[in-house]
Coordinates of C-alpha atoms in Angstrom, one line a residue:
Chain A
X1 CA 3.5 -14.8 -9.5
X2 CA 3.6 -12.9 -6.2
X3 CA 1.0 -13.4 -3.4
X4 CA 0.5 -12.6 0.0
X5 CA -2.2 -14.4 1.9
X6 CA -3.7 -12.3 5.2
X7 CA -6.1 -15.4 6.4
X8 CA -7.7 -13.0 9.7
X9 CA -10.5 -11.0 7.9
X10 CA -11.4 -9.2 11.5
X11 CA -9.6 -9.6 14.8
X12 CA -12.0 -7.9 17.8
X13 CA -9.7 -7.4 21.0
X14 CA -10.0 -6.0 24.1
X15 CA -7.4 -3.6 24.9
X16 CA -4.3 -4.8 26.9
X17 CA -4.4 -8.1 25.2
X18 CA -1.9 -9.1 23.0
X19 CA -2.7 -9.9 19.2
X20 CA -0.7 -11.4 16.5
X21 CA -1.5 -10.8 12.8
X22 CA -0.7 -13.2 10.3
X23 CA 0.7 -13.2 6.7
X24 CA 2.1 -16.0 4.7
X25 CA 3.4 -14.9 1.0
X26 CA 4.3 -16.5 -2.3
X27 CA 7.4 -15.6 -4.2
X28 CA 10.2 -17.7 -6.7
X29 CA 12.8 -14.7 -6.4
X30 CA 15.4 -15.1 -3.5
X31 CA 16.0 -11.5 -2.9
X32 CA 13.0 -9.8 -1.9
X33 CA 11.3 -7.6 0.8
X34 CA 8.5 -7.8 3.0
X35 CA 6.3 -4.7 4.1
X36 CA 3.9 -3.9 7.3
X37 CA 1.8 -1.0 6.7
X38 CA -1.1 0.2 8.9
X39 CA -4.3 2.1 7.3
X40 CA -6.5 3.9 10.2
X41 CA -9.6 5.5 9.6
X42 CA -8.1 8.4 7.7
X43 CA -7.1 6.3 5.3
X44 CA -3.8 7.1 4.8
X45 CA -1.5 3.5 4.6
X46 CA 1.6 4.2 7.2
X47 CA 4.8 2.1 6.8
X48 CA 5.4 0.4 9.9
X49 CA 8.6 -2.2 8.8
X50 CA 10.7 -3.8 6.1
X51 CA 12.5 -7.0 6.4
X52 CA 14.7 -8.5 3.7
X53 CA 14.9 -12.0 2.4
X54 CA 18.6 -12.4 4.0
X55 CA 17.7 -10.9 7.4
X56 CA 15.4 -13.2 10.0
X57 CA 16.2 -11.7 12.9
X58 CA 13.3 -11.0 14.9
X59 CA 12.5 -7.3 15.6
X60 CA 10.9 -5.7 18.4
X61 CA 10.0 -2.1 18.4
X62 CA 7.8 -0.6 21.8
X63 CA 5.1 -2.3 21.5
X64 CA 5.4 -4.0 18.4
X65 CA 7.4 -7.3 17.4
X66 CA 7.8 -9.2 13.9
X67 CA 8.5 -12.9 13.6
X68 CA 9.8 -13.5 9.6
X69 CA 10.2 -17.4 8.9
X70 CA 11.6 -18.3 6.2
X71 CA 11.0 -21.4 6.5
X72 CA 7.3 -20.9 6.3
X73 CA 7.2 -18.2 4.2
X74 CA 5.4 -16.2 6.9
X75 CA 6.2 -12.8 8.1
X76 CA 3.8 -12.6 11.3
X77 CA 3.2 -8.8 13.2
X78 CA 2.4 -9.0 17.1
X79 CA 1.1 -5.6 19.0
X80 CA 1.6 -6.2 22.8
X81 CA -0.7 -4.7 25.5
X82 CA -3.4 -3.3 22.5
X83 CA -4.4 0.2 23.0
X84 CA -7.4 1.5 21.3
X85 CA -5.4 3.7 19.0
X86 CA -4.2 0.5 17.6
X87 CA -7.7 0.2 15.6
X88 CA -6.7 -0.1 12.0
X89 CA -6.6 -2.3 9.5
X90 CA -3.0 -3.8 8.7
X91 CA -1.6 -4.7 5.7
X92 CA 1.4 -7.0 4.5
X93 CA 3.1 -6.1 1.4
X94 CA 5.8 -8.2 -0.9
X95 CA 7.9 -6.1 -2.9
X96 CA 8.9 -7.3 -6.3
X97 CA 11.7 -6.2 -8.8
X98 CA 10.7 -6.2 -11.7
X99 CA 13.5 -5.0 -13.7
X100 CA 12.7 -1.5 -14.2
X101 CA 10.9 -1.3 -10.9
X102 CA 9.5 -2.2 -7.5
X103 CA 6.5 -3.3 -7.7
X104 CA 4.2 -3.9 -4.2
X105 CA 2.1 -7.0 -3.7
X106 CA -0.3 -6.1 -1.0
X107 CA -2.3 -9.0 1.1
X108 CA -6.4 -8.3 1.9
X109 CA -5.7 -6.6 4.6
X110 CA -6.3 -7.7 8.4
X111 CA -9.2 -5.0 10.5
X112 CA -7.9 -5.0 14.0
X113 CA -10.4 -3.6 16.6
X114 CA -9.4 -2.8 20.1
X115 CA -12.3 -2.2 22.6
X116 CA -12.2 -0.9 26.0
Chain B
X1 CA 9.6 16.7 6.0
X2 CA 6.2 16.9 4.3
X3 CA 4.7 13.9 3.2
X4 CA 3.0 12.9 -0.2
X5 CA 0.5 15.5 -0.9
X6 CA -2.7 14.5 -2.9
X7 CA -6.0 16.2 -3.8
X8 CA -8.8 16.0 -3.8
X9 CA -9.8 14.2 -0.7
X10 CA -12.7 13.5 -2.1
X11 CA -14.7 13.2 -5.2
X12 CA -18.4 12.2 -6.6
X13 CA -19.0 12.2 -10.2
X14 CA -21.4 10.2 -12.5
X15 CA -20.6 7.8 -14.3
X16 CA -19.2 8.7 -17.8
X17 CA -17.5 11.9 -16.3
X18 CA -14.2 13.0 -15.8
X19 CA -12.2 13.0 -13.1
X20 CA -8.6 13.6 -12.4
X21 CA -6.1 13.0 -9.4
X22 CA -3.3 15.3 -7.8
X23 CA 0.1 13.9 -6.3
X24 CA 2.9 15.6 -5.2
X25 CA 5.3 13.3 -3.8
X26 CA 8.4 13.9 -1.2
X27 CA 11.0 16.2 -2.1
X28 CA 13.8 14.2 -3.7
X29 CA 12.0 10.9 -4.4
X30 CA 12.3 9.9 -8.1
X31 CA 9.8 7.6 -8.2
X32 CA 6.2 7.9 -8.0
X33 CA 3.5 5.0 -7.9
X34 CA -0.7 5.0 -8.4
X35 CA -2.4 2.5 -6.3
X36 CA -6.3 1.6 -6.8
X37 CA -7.9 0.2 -3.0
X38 CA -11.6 -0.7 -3.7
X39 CA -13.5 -1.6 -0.4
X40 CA -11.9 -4.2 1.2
X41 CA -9.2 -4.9 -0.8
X42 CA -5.6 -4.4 -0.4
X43 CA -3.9 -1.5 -2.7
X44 CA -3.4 -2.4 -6.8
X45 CA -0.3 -0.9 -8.3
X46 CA -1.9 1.0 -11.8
X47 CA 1.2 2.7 -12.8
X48 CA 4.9 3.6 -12.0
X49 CA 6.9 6.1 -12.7
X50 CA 10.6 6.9 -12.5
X51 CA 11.4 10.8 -12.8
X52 CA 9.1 11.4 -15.6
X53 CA 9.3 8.0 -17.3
X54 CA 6.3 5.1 -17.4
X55 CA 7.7 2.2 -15.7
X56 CA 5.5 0.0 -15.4
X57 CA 1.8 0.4 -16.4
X58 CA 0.2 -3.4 -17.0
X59 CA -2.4 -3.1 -14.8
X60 CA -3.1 0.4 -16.0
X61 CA -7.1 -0.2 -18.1
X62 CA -5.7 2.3 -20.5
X63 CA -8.9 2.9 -22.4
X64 CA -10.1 4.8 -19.9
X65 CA -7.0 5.5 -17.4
X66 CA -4.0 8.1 -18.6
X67 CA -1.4 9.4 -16.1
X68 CA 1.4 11.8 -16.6
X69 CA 4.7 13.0 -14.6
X70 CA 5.8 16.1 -16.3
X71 CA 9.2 17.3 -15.2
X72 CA 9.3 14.6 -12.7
X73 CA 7.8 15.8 -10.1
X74 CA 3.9 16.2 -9.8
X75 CA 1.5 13.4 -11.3
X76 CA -1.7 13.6 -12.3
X77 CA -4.0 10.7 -12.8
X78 CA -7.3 10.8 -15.3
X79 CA -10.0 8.5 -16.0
X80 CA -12.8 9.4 -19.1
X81 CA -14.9 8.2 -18.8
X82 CA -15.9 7.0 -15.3
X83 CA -17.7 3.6 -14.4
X84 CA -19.0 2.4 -11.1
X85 CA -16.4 -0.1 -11.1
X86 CA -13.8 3.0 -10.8
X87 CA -15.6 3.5 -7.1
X88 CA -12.2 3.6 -5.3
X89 CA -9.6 4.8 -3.3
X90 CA -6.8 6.3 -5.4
X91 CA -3.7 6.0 -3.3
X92 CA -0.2 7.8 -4.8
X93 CA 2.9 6.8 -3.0
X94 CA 6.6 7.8 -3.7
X95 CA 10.3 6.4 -3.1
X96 CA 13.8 7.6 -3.1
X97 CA 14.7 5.7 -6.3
X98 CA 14.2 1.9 -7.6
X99 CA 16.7 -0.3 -6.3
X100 CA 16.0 -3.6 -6.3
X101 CA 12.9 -3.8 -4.1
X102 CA 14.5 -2.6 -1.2
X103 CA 12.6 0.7 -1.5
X104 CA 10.3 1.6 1.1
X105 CA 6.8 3.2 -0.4
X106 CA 5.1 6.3 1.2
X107 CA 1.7 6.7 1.1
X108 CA -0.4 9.9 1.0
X109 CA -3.7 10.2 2.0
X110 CA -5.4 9.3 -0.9
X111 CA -8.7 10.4 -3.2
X112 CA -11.8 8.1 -2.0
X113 CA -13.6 8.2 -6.0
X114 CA -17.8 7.8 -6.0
X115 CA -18.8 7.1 -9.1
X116 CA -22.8 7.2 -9.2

């Protein structure tokens, strides 16, 4: 069975610093895809990346950056230079075909909370 | 481009009540997911649905829970009759099409359920 694994409950920061959320998943497929999506106070869940199974090349986007491992099974999300707007809580997402579909496989989600 | 549309926002009912659930997904996207987020949890796929056909629905408690995509476009999600336990977010999502997992999921803004 699928599982993604979010260890950091909370992170507090204080803005400028750099923070790195972690995610470690479980999957027997070979093909597959990993998700980051980020759910501010509104609620609404916003898609922030997808990486594929084949592709490990690390990706850095402004002020974000992803580090997938293969290796490790870990797919780990770094914000550089926090800014306050960055308050949300993030989640990592395995996608799984499931023959008729694509099913998402969400971890517990990681609150990140920037102070001044 | 407008995004996934659902409604209500919001919604407090007793328990044994009715309720149902509004999507309207993006233009063009044949597939339309239901996600359950209870507090502090990460999203729970309930049901998917490709143009108007059930594609997966295991995790659907279908005693209580009926959806339905007529002519493939809007959804609507019931539950009769409510429990606490349905205390929730209800979260639709939609994608261009199912293909092998590499479709990316977006979210709308969601219906936060109190059940009292």
């Amino acid at each position: 069975a699928q599982k993604v694994t979010q260890a950091q409950t909370e992170i507090s920061v204080v803005e400028k610093e750099d923070v790195t959320l972690d995610c470690v998943y479980e999957t027997r497929d070979t093909t597959y895809y990993l998700f980051w999506y980020k759910q501010p106070p509104s609620g609404e869940l916003v898609f922030l990346i997808r990486r594929n199974s084949f592709d490990e090349q690390n990706e850095i986007s402004g002020r974000y950056s992803w580090n997938f491992q293969k290796s490790t099974s870990s797919f780990n999300f770094t914000i550089t230079a926090s800014q306050v707007v960055d308050s949300a809580v993030y989640f990592c997402a395995l996608s799984e075909f499931t023959g008729g579909g694509n099913k998402l496989t969400f971890g517990t989600g990681t609150q990140l909370k920037v102070e001044l | 481009e407008a995004g996934v549309a659902q409604s209500p926002r919001y919604k407090i009912i007793e328990k044994r009540q009715s309720v149902a659930f509004w999507c309207n997904p993006i233009s063009g996207h044949a597939t339309l997911y239901w996600y359950q987020q209870i507090l502090g949890q990460g999203p729970k796929l309930l049901i998917q649905f490709q143009n108007n056909g059930v594609v997966d629905d295991s995790q659907l408690p279908k005693d209580r829970f009926s959806a339905e995509r007529l002519k493939g476009v809007d959804s609507t999600l019931k539950i009769q009759p409510a429990k606490l336990e349905d205390s929730a977010v209800y979260l639709c999502a939609s994608s261009l099409a199912a293909s092998g997992g590499a479709d990316t999921q977006y979210f709308g803004p969601g219906t936060r359920l109190t059940v009292l």
